[in-house]
Amino acid sequence: MLVVLTAMEVERAAVRARMTGVRRHVHQAGTVFDVGELAGRPAALGMVGAGNARAAAIAERAVAEFSPSAVVFTGVAGGLRDWLRLGDVVVARKVYAYHGGYSDDAGFRNRPEAWEPSHRLLELARALAREGNWSGAESVPEVHFEPIAAGEVVVDGRTSAVARYLWDNYNDAVAVEMESAGFALTGQLNDNVPALTVRGISDRADGAKDVADEADWQAIAAGNAADFVRALAAGIGGATGARQDERTELPAATYTNVARDNAHVGQQVGAVYGDFHVTQRSPRRHA
């Protein structure tokens, strides 16, 4: 089972349009997932909403519910480099949580956290990008393997305080978004379940986000990222292997309890696996 998570409806719709045999699956706490197949592989699709905290909570819920062989977060991001084109795909080779730090009267000091993705998934993604036939479009978007910064604000300006902070402290990050840090942490905390972030560039984080959104670049970028995730899904079983339930078989044992006369006996083992029998014997007669 592959779990795919998104933040917004336009991103969820892009993935769902590429799934088949979709049915609704409702978690006991109410979270709704779309379950079906993606590129012939069993897949569950969920939407987390905006923010790293929400991403972590729903990702944790999805991992517990489906025991996936891999988890992928996909959607859109703002580009931080002029050489990125709208619609390009960025696969995160590192995810930064950029809001950590320490503030006192002397100022603010950065305390970053970062996560790297599954090596197997990243290698599969690189192979797909090299082959170049992962998209059904005539013009295949370019795929970049670069760090992504994930915080708690929408960045739409190259000279804003947050933009300058990113350039000063995370200047290898080429895209910015709001969910992948929480998502990556969930992968780490669940026995390092293979996790990967795939984003499409929908704006340049340069003050013109509204213009790009009106030109429908969110839908285009989300679709490009979803196409790449679909290609990943086709090969993801062989790339990750299935997660195995590690269960220890308990040795068979027989316990016999004997009660005579008016004595009573209860169960004297902590747990019983298998059948439990009670036999009443006739009292012994004395001559």
mmCIF file of C-alpha atoms in Angstrom:
data_model
loop_
_atom_site.group_PDB
_atom_site.id
_atom_site.type_symbol
_atom_site.label_atom_id
_atom_site.label_comp_id
_atom_site.label_asym_id
_atom_site.label_seq_id
_atom_site.Cartn_x
_atom_site.Cartn_y
_atom_site.Cartn_z
ATOM 1 C CA MET A 1 0.000 0.000 0.000
ATOM 2 C CA LEU A 2 1.207 3.477 -0.947
ATOM 3 C CA VAL A 3 -0.083 6.477 1.011
ATOM 4 C CA VAL A 4 -0.210 9.807 -0.848
ATOM 5 C CA LEU A 5 -0.939 12.998 1.081
ATOM 6 C CA THR A 6 -1.723 16.513 -0.112
ATOM 7 C CA ALA A 7 -2.518 19.831 1.545
ATOM 8 C CA MET A 8 -5.130 21.437 -0.733
ATOM 9 C CA GLU A 9 -8.131 20.309 -2.730
ATOM 10 C CA VAL A 10 -6.519 21.150 -6.088
ATOM 11 C CA GLU A 11 -3.641 18.825 -5.172
ATOM 12 C CA ARG A 12 -5.916 16.042 -3.941
ATOM 13 C CA ALA A 13 -8.018 16.287 -7.107
ATOM 14 C CA ALA A 14 -4.921 15.933 -9.289
ATOM 15 C CA VAL A 15 -3.937 12.652 -7.631
ATOM 16 C CA ARG A 16 -7.487 11.295 -7.429
ATOM 17 C CA ALA A 17 -7.971 11.856 -11.168
ATOM 18 C CA ARG A 18 -5.081 9.451 -11.758
ATOM 19 C CA MET A 19 -6.454 6.720 -9.465
ATOM 20 C CA THR A 20 -8.821 3.906 -10.413
ATOM 21 C CA GLY A 21 -11.378 1.916 -8.438
ATOM 22 C CA VAL A 22 -11.644 4.670 -5.849
ATOM 23 C CA ARG A 23 -13.802 4.166 -2.777
ATOM 24 C CA ARG A 24 -14.191 6.179 0.387
ATOM 25 C CA HIS A 25 -12.476 4.987 3.553
ATOM 26 C CA VAL A 26 -13.359 6.747 6.806
ATOM 27 C CA HIS A 27 -10.987 6.558 9.758
ATOM 28 C CA GLN A 28 -12.620 5.993 13.142
ATOM 29 C CA ALA A 29 -11.822 9.609 14.048
ATOM 30 C CA GLY A 30 -13.538 10.877 10.887
ATOM 31 C CA THR A 31 -10.625 11.489 8.510
ATOM 32 C CA VAL A 32 -11.669 10.570 4.970
ATOM 33 C CA PHE A 33 -9.262 8.793 2.622
ATOM 34 C CA ASP A 34 -9.721 7.779 -1.011
ATOM 35 C CA VAL A 35 -8.602 4.176 -1.433
ATOM 36 C CA GLY A 36 -8.026 2.585 -4.826
ATOM 37 C CA GLU A 37 -5.154 1.962 -7.210
ATOM 38 C CA LEU A 38 -2.491 4.272 -8.583
ATOM 39 C CA ALA A 39 -0.575 2.862 -11.552
ATOM 40 C CA GLY A 40 -1.939 -0.559 -10.628
ATOM 41 C CA ARG A 41 -0.691 -0.357 -7.033
ATOM 42 C CA PRO A 42 -2.947 -0.185 -3.956
ATOM 43 C CA ALA A 43 -2.986 3.403 -2.747
ATOM 44 C CA ALA A 44 -4.667 5.593 -0.144
ATOM 45 C CA LEU A 45 -5.029 9.336 -0.700
ATOM 46 C CA GLY A 46 -5.582 11.875 2.065
ATOM 47 C CA MET A 47 -5.711 15.656 2.425
ATOM 48 C CA VAL A 48 -4.142 17.208 5.520
ATOM 49 C CA GLY A 49 -4.785 20.945 5.193
ATOM 50 C CA ALA A 50 -2.144 23.652 5.539
ATOM 51 C CA GLY A 51 0.713 23.476 8.023
ATOM 52 C CA ASN A 52 3.334 21.091 9.342
ATOM 53 C CA ALA A 53 1.378 20.196 12.482
ATOM 54 C CA ARG A 54 -1.636 19.060 10.468
ATOM 55 C CA ALA A 55 0.611 17.186 8.069
ATOM 56 C CA ALA A 56 2.281 15.321 10.929
ATOM 57 C CA ALA A 57 -1.030 14.423 12.582
ATOM 58 C CA ILE A 58 -2.738 13.079 9.459
ATOM 59 C CA ALA A 59 0.419 11.354 8.216
ATOM 60 C CA GLU A 60 0.699 9.558 11.558
ATOM 61 C CA ARG A 61 -2.958 8.553 11.289
ATOM 62 C CA ALA A 62 -2.488 7.268 7.733
ATOM 63 C CA VAL A 63 0.575 5.208 8.628
ATOM 64 C CA ALA A 64 -1.242 3.615 11.563
ATOM 65 C CA GLU A 65 -4.347 2.927 9.472
ATOM 66 C CA PHE A 66 -2.756 1.476 6.333
ATOM 67 C CA SER A 67 0.750 0.245 7.332
ATOM 68 C CA PRO A 68 2.081 1.524 3.988
ATOM 69 C CA SER A 69 5.253 0.415 2.262
ATOM 70 C CA ALA A 70 5.901 4.093 1.436
ATOM 71 C CA VAL A 71 4.393 7.549 1.947
ATOM 72 C CA VAL A 72 4.593 10.463 -0.489
ATOM 73 C CA PHE A 73 3.600 14.087 -0.005
ATOM 74 C CA THR A 74 2.745 15.892 -3.213
ATOM 75 C CA GLY A 75 1.375 19.264 -4.240
ATOM 76 C CA VAL A 76 2.609 22.735 -5.105
ATOM 77 C CA ALA A 77 5.365 24.998 -3.814
ATOM 78 C CA GLY A 78 6.757 28.461 -4.368
ATOM 79 C CA GLY A 79 10.023 28.684 -6.283
ATOM 80 C CA LEU A 80 12.986 30.515 -4.759
ATOM 81 C CA ARG A 81 15.261 30.476 -7.821
ATOM 82 C CA ASP A 82 14.916 32.342 -11.098
ATOM 83 C CA TRP A 83 16.029 29.289 -13.075
ATOM 84 C CA LEU A 84 12.979 27.330 -11.921
ATOM 85 C CA ARG A 85 10.128 27.423 -14.406
ATOM 86 C CA LEU A 86 6.476 27.326 -13.466
ATOM 87 C CA GLY A 87 5.334 23.721 -13.710
ATOM 88 C CA ASP A 88 8.755 22.237 -12.936
ATOM 89 C CA VAL A 89 8.837 19.351 -10.461
ATOM 90 C CA VAL A 90 11.067 19.452 -7.380
ATOM 91 C CA VAL A 91 11.833 16.232 -5.510
ATOM 92 C CA ALA A 92 13.128 17.083 -2.045
ATOM 93 C CA ARG A 93 16.544 15.567 -1.364
ATOM 94 C CA LYS A 94 16.383 17.374 1.972
ATOM 95 C CA VAL A 95 13.548 19.016 3.920
ATOM 96 C CA TYR A 96 14.235 21.904 6.280
ATOM 97 C CA ALA A 97 12.024 22.926 9.198
ATOM 98 C CA TYR A 98 13.131 26.538 9.118
ATOM 99 C CA HIS A 99 11.220 28.116 11.990
ATOM 100 C CA GLY A 100 13.276 26.661 14.835
ATOM 101 C CA GLY A 101 15.523 29.030 16.745
ATOM 102 C CA TYR A 102 16.470 30.827 19.953
ATOM 103 C CA SER A 103 15.585 34.447 20.622
ATOM 104 C CA ASP A 104 17.009 36.681 23.360
ATOM 105 C CA ASP A 105 18.059 40.306 23.779
ATOM 106 C CA ALA A 106 21.074 39.703 21.559
ATOM 107 C CA GLY A 107 18.856 38.669 18.668
ATOM 108 C CA PHE A 108 17.691 35.496 16.964
ATOM 109 C CA ARG A 109 19.848 32.431 16.406
ATOM 110 C CA ASN A 110 18.789 29.730 14.018
ATOM 111 C CA ARG A 111 18.280 26.151 15.268
ATOM 112 C CA PRO A 112 17.349 24.182 12.168
ATOM 113 C CA GLU A 113 16.099 20.651 11.749
ATOM 114 C CA ALA A 114 16.375 18.693 8.526
ATOM 115 C CA TRP A 115 15.352 15.310 7.149
ATOM 116 C CA GLU A 116 16.589 13.373 4.159
ATOM 117 C CA PRO A 117 14.228 11.121 2.201
ATOM 118 C CA SER A 118 14.337 7.379 1.714
ATOM 119 C CA HIS A 119 17.423 6.483 -0.310
ATOM 120 C CA ARG A 120 15.511 3.852 -2.299
ATOM 121 C CA LEU A 121 12.685 6.220 -3.193
ATOM 122 C CA LEU A 122 15.102 8.984 -4.109
ATOM 123 C CA GLU A 123 17.074 6.627 -6.361
ATOM 124 C CA LEU A 124 13.858 5.468 -8.036
ATOM 125 C CA ALA A 125 12.856 9.097 -8.591
ATOM 126 C CA ARG A 126 16.250 9.914 -10.112
ATOM 127 C CA ALA A 127 15.979 6.932 -12.452
ATOM 128 C CA LEU A 128 12.519 8.030 -13.610
ATOM 129 C CA ALA A 129 13.746 11.566 -14.231
ATOM 130 C CA ARG A 130 16.711 10.302 -16.260
ATOM 131 C CA GLU A 131 14.501 8.073 -18.392
ATOM 132 C CA GLY A 132 12.328 11.089 -19.131
ATOM 133 C CA ASN A 133 9.154 9.207 -20.076
ATOM 134 C CA TRP A 134 7.275 9.550 -16.782
ATOM 135 C CA SER A 135 4.763 12.107 -18.076
ATOM 136 C CA GLY A 136 2.157 11.596 -20.755
ATOM 137 C CA ALA A 137 2.533 15.211 -21.879
ATOM 138 C CA GLU A 138 4.276 16.152 -25.122
ATOM 139 C CA SER A 139 6.556 18.506 -23.203
ATOM 140 C CA VAL A 140 7.861 16.728 -20.105
ATOM 141 C CA PRO A 141 8.460 19.111 -17.177
ATOM 142 C CA GLU A 142 11.972 19.295 -15.812
ATOM 143 C CA VAL A 143 12.613 17.465 -12.541
ATOM 144 C CA HIS A 144 15.012 18.931 -9.968
ATOM 145 C CA PHE A 145 16.449 17.211 -6.906
ATOM 146 C CA GLU A 146 17.020 19.989 -4.407
ATOM 147 C CA PRO A 147 16.316 20.947 -0.776
ATOM 148 C CA ILE A 148 12.903 22.340 0.155
ATOM 149 C CA ALA A 149 12.139 24.611 3.118
ATOM 150 C CA ALA A 150 8.914 24.054 5.076
ATOM 151 C CA GLY A 151 7.607 26.640 7.540
ATOM 152 C CA GLU A 152 4.333 28.068 8.771
ATOM 153 C CA VAL A 153 3.830 31.072 6.495
ATOM 154 C CA VAL A 154 2.998 31.672 2.837
ATOM 155 C CA VAL A 155 6.072 33.316 1.302
ATOM 156 C CA ASP A 156 5.253 35.711 -1.538
ATOM 157 C CA GLY A 157 8.111 38.166 -1.847
ATOM 158 C CA ARG A 158 11.838 37.974 -2.515
ATOM 159 C CA THR A 159 12.735 40.861 -0.175
ATOM 160 C CA SER A 160 10.392 40.055 2.716
ATOM 161 C CA ALA A 161 11.813 39.277 6.163
ATOM 162 C CA VAL A 162 11.147 35.550 5.748
ATOM 163 C CA ALA A 163 12.627 35.487 2.245
ATOM 164 C CA ARG A 164 15.805 37.195 3.470
ATOM 165 C CA TYR A 165 15.972 34.799 6.425
ATOM 166 C CA LEU A 166 15.716 31.813 4.080
ATOM 167 C CA TRP A 167 18.451 33.187 1.839
ATOM 168 C CA ASP A 168 20.756 33.880 4.782
ATOM 169 C CA ASN A 169 20.254 30.522 6.511
ATOM 170 C CA TYR A 170 18.916 28.021 3.956
ATOM 171 C CA ASN A 171 20.339 29.266 0.701
ATOM 172 C CA ASP A 172 20.430 25.817 -0.884
ATOM 173 C CA ALA A 173 16.626 25.509 -0.636
ATOM 174 C CA VAL A 174 15.020 26.134 -4.022
ATOM 175 C CA ALA A 175 11.354 25.937 -3.007
ATOM 176 C CA VAL A 176 9.225 26.791 0.003
ATOM 177 C CA GLU A 177 6.003 25.274 1.349
ATOM 178 C CA MET A 178 4.228 24.484 4.626
ATOM 179 C CA GLU A 179 3.847 20.731 5.204
ATOM 180 C CA SER A 180 6.877 18.602 4.403
ATOM 181 C CA ALA A 181 8.702 19.032 7.720
ATOM 182 C CA GLY A 182 5.833 17.542 9.718
ATOM 183 C CA PHE A 183 5.397 14.830 7.109
ATOM 184 C CA ALA A 184 9.103 13.936 7.122
ATOM 185 C CA LEU A 185 9.149 13.727 10.916
ATOM 186 C CA THR A 186 6.288 11.228 10.832
ATOM 187 C CA GLY A 187 8.237 9.021 8.450
ATOM 188 C CA GLN A 188 11.236 9.100 10.771
ATOM 189 C CA LEU A 189 9.198 8.260 13.871
ATOM 190 C CA ASN A 190 7.514 5.256 12.249
ATOM 191 C CA ASP A 191 10.544 2.984 11.922
ATOM 192 C CA ASN A 192 11.741 5.182 9.059
ATOM 193 C CA VAL A 193 8.884 4.257 6.747
ATOM 194 C CA PRO A 194 10.110 5.366 3.284
ATOM 195 C CA ALA A 195 8.968 8.953 2.714
ATOM 196 C CA LEU A 196 9.419 11.406 -0.149
ATOM 197 C CA THR A 197 8.179 14.899 -1.038
ATOM 198 C CA VAL A 198 7.315 15.763 -4.658
ATOM 199 C CA ARG A 199 6.255 19.342 -5.468
ATOM 200 C CA GLY A 200 5.276 21.254 -8.573
ATOM 201 C CA ILE A 201 6.307 24.918 -8.826
ATOM 202 C CA SER A 202 3.127 27.005 -9.038
ATOM 203 C CA ASP A 203 4.576 30.479 -8.381
ATOM 204 C CA ARG A 204 7.930 32.185 -7.902
ATOM 205 C CA ALA A 205 7.317 33.500 -4.362
ATOM 206 C CA ASP A 206 8.054 36.939 -5.782
ATOM 207 C CA GLY A 207 4.933 38.958 -5.037
ATOM 208 C CA ALA A 208 3.029 37.737 -8.089
ATOM 209 C CA LYS A 209 1.420 34.642 -6.581
ATOM 210 C CA ASP A 210 -2.093 35.923 -7.292
ATOM 211 C CA VAL A 211 -1.238 36.361 -10.969
ATOM 212 C CA ALA A 212 0.126 32.820 -11.209
ATOM 213 C CA ASP A 213 -2.904 31.421 -9.379
ATOM 214 C CA GLU A 214 -5.288 33.206 -11.749
ATOM 215 C CA ALA A 215 -3.404 31.644 -14.668
ATOM 216 C CA ASP A 216 -4.219 28.210 -13.157
ATOM 217 C CA TRP A 217 -0.611 27.330 -12.386
ATOM 218 C CA GLN A 218 -1.632 25.597 -9.164
ATOM 219 C CA ALA A 219 -3.641 23.018 -11.106
ATOM 220 C CA ILE A 220 -0.901 22.635 -13.733
ATOM 221 C CA ALA A 221 1.886 22.241 -11.180
ATOM 222 C CA ALA A 222 -0.166 19.885 -9.008
ATOM 223 C CA GLY A 223 -0.914 17.784 -12.096
ATOM 224 C CA ASN A 224 2.763 17.574 -13.048
ATOM 225 C CA ALA A 225 3.692 16.481 -9.523
ATOM 226 C CA ALA A 226 0.848 13.934 -9.525
ATOM 227 C CA ASP A 227 2.094 12.519 -12.841
ATOM 228 C CA PHE A 228 5.515 11.996 -11.304
ATOM 229 C CA VAL A 229 4.006 10.348 -8.218
ATOM 230 C CA ARG A 230 2.016 8.022 -10.481
ATOM 231 C CA ALA A 231 5.250 6.990 -12.187
ATOM 232 C CA LEU A 232 6.813 6.443 -8.772
ATOM 233 C CA ALA A 233 3.876 4.272 -7.722
ATOM 234 C CA ALA A 234 4.437 1.942 -10.668
ATOM 235 C CA GLY A 235 7.880 1.012 -9.381
ATOM 236 C CA ILE A 236 7.548 1.663 -5.695
ATOM 237 C CA GLY A 237 6.879 -1.937 -4.623
ATOM 238 C CA GLY A 238 10.212 -3.155 -5.902
ATOM 239 C CA ALA A 239 11.974 -0.058 -4.601
ATOM 240 C CA THR A 240 10.862 -0.361 -1.002
ATOM 241 C CA GLY A 241 9.821 -3.939 -0.382
ATOM 242 C CA ALA A 242 6.798 -4.726 1.705
ATOM 243 C CA ARG A 243 6.762 -4.003 5.404
ATOM 244 C CA GLN A 244 6.568 -7.186 7.387
ATOM 245 C CA ASP A 245 4.664 -7.700 10.595
ATOM 246 C CA GLU A 246 7.150 -8.959 13.123
ATOM 247 C CA ARG A 247 5.252 -11.417 15.249
ATOM 248 C CA THR A 248 6.856 -13.926 17.545
ATOM 249 C CA GLU A 249 5.179 -17.296 17.627
ATOM 250 C CA LEU A 250 4.613 -18.408 21.191
ATOM 251 C CA PRO A 251 5.468 -22.012 22.014
ATOM 252 C CA ALA A 252 2.578 -24.322 22.693
ATOM 253 C CA ALA A 253 2.088 -25.089 26.367
ATOM 254 C CA THR A 254 -0.328 -27.061 28.487
ATOM 255 C CA TYR A 255 -1.328 -25.992 31.974
ATOM 256 C CA THR A 256 -3.116 -28.383 34.323
ATOM 257 C CA ASN A 257 -4.784 -27.208 37.500
ATOM 258 C CA VAL A 258 -6.225 -29.709 39.960
ATOM 259 C CA ALA A 259 -8.785 -28.886 42.646
ATOM 260 C CA ARG A 260 -9.976 -31.457 45.167
ATOM 261 C CA ASP A 261 -12.838 -31.565 47.608
ATOM 262 C CA ASN A 262 -14.313 -28.059 47.936
ATOM 263 C CA ALA A 263 -11.314 -26.153 46.564
ATOM 264 C CA HIS A 264 -11.609 -23.747 43.627
ATOM 265 C CA VAL A 265 -9.009 -22.802 41.057
ATOM 266 C CA GLY A 266 -8.906 -19.936 38.582
ATOM 267 C CA GLN A 267 -6.915 -19.329 35.445
ATOM 268 C CA GLN A 268 -3.239 -19.093 36.419
ATOM 269 C CA VAL A 269 -1.756 -17.755 33.168
ATOM 270 C CA GLY A 270 -1.673 -14.164 32.013
ATOM 271 C CA ALA A 271 -3.005 -14.787 28.506
ATOM 272 C CA VAL A 272 -4.362 -17.746 26.610
ATOM 273 C CA TYR A 273 -3.641 -18.258 22.898
ATOM 274 C CA GLY A 274 -5.791 -20.986 21.394
ATOM 275 C CA ASP A 275 -8.386 -23.189 23.049
ATOM 276 C CA PHE A 276 -9.204 -23.173 26.745
ATOM 277 C CA HIS A 277 -10.891 -26.244 28.227
ATOM 278 C CA VAL A 278 -12.379 -26.862 31.658
ATOM 279 C CA THR A 279 -12.936 -30.461 32.765
ATOM 280 C CA GLN A 280 -14.755 -31.430 35.924
ATOM 281 C CA ARG A 281 -13.690 -34.720 37.464
ATOM 282 C CA SER A 282 -15.842 -36.816 39.740
ATOM 283 C CA PRO A 283 -14.739 -36.707 43.384
ATOM 284 C CA ARG A 284 -12.580 -39.634 44.492
ATOM 285 C CA ARG A 285 -14.434 -42.156 46.640
ATOM 286 C CA HIS A 286 -12.744 -43.456 49.769
ATOM 287 C CA ALA A 287 -13.368 -47.000 50.981
#
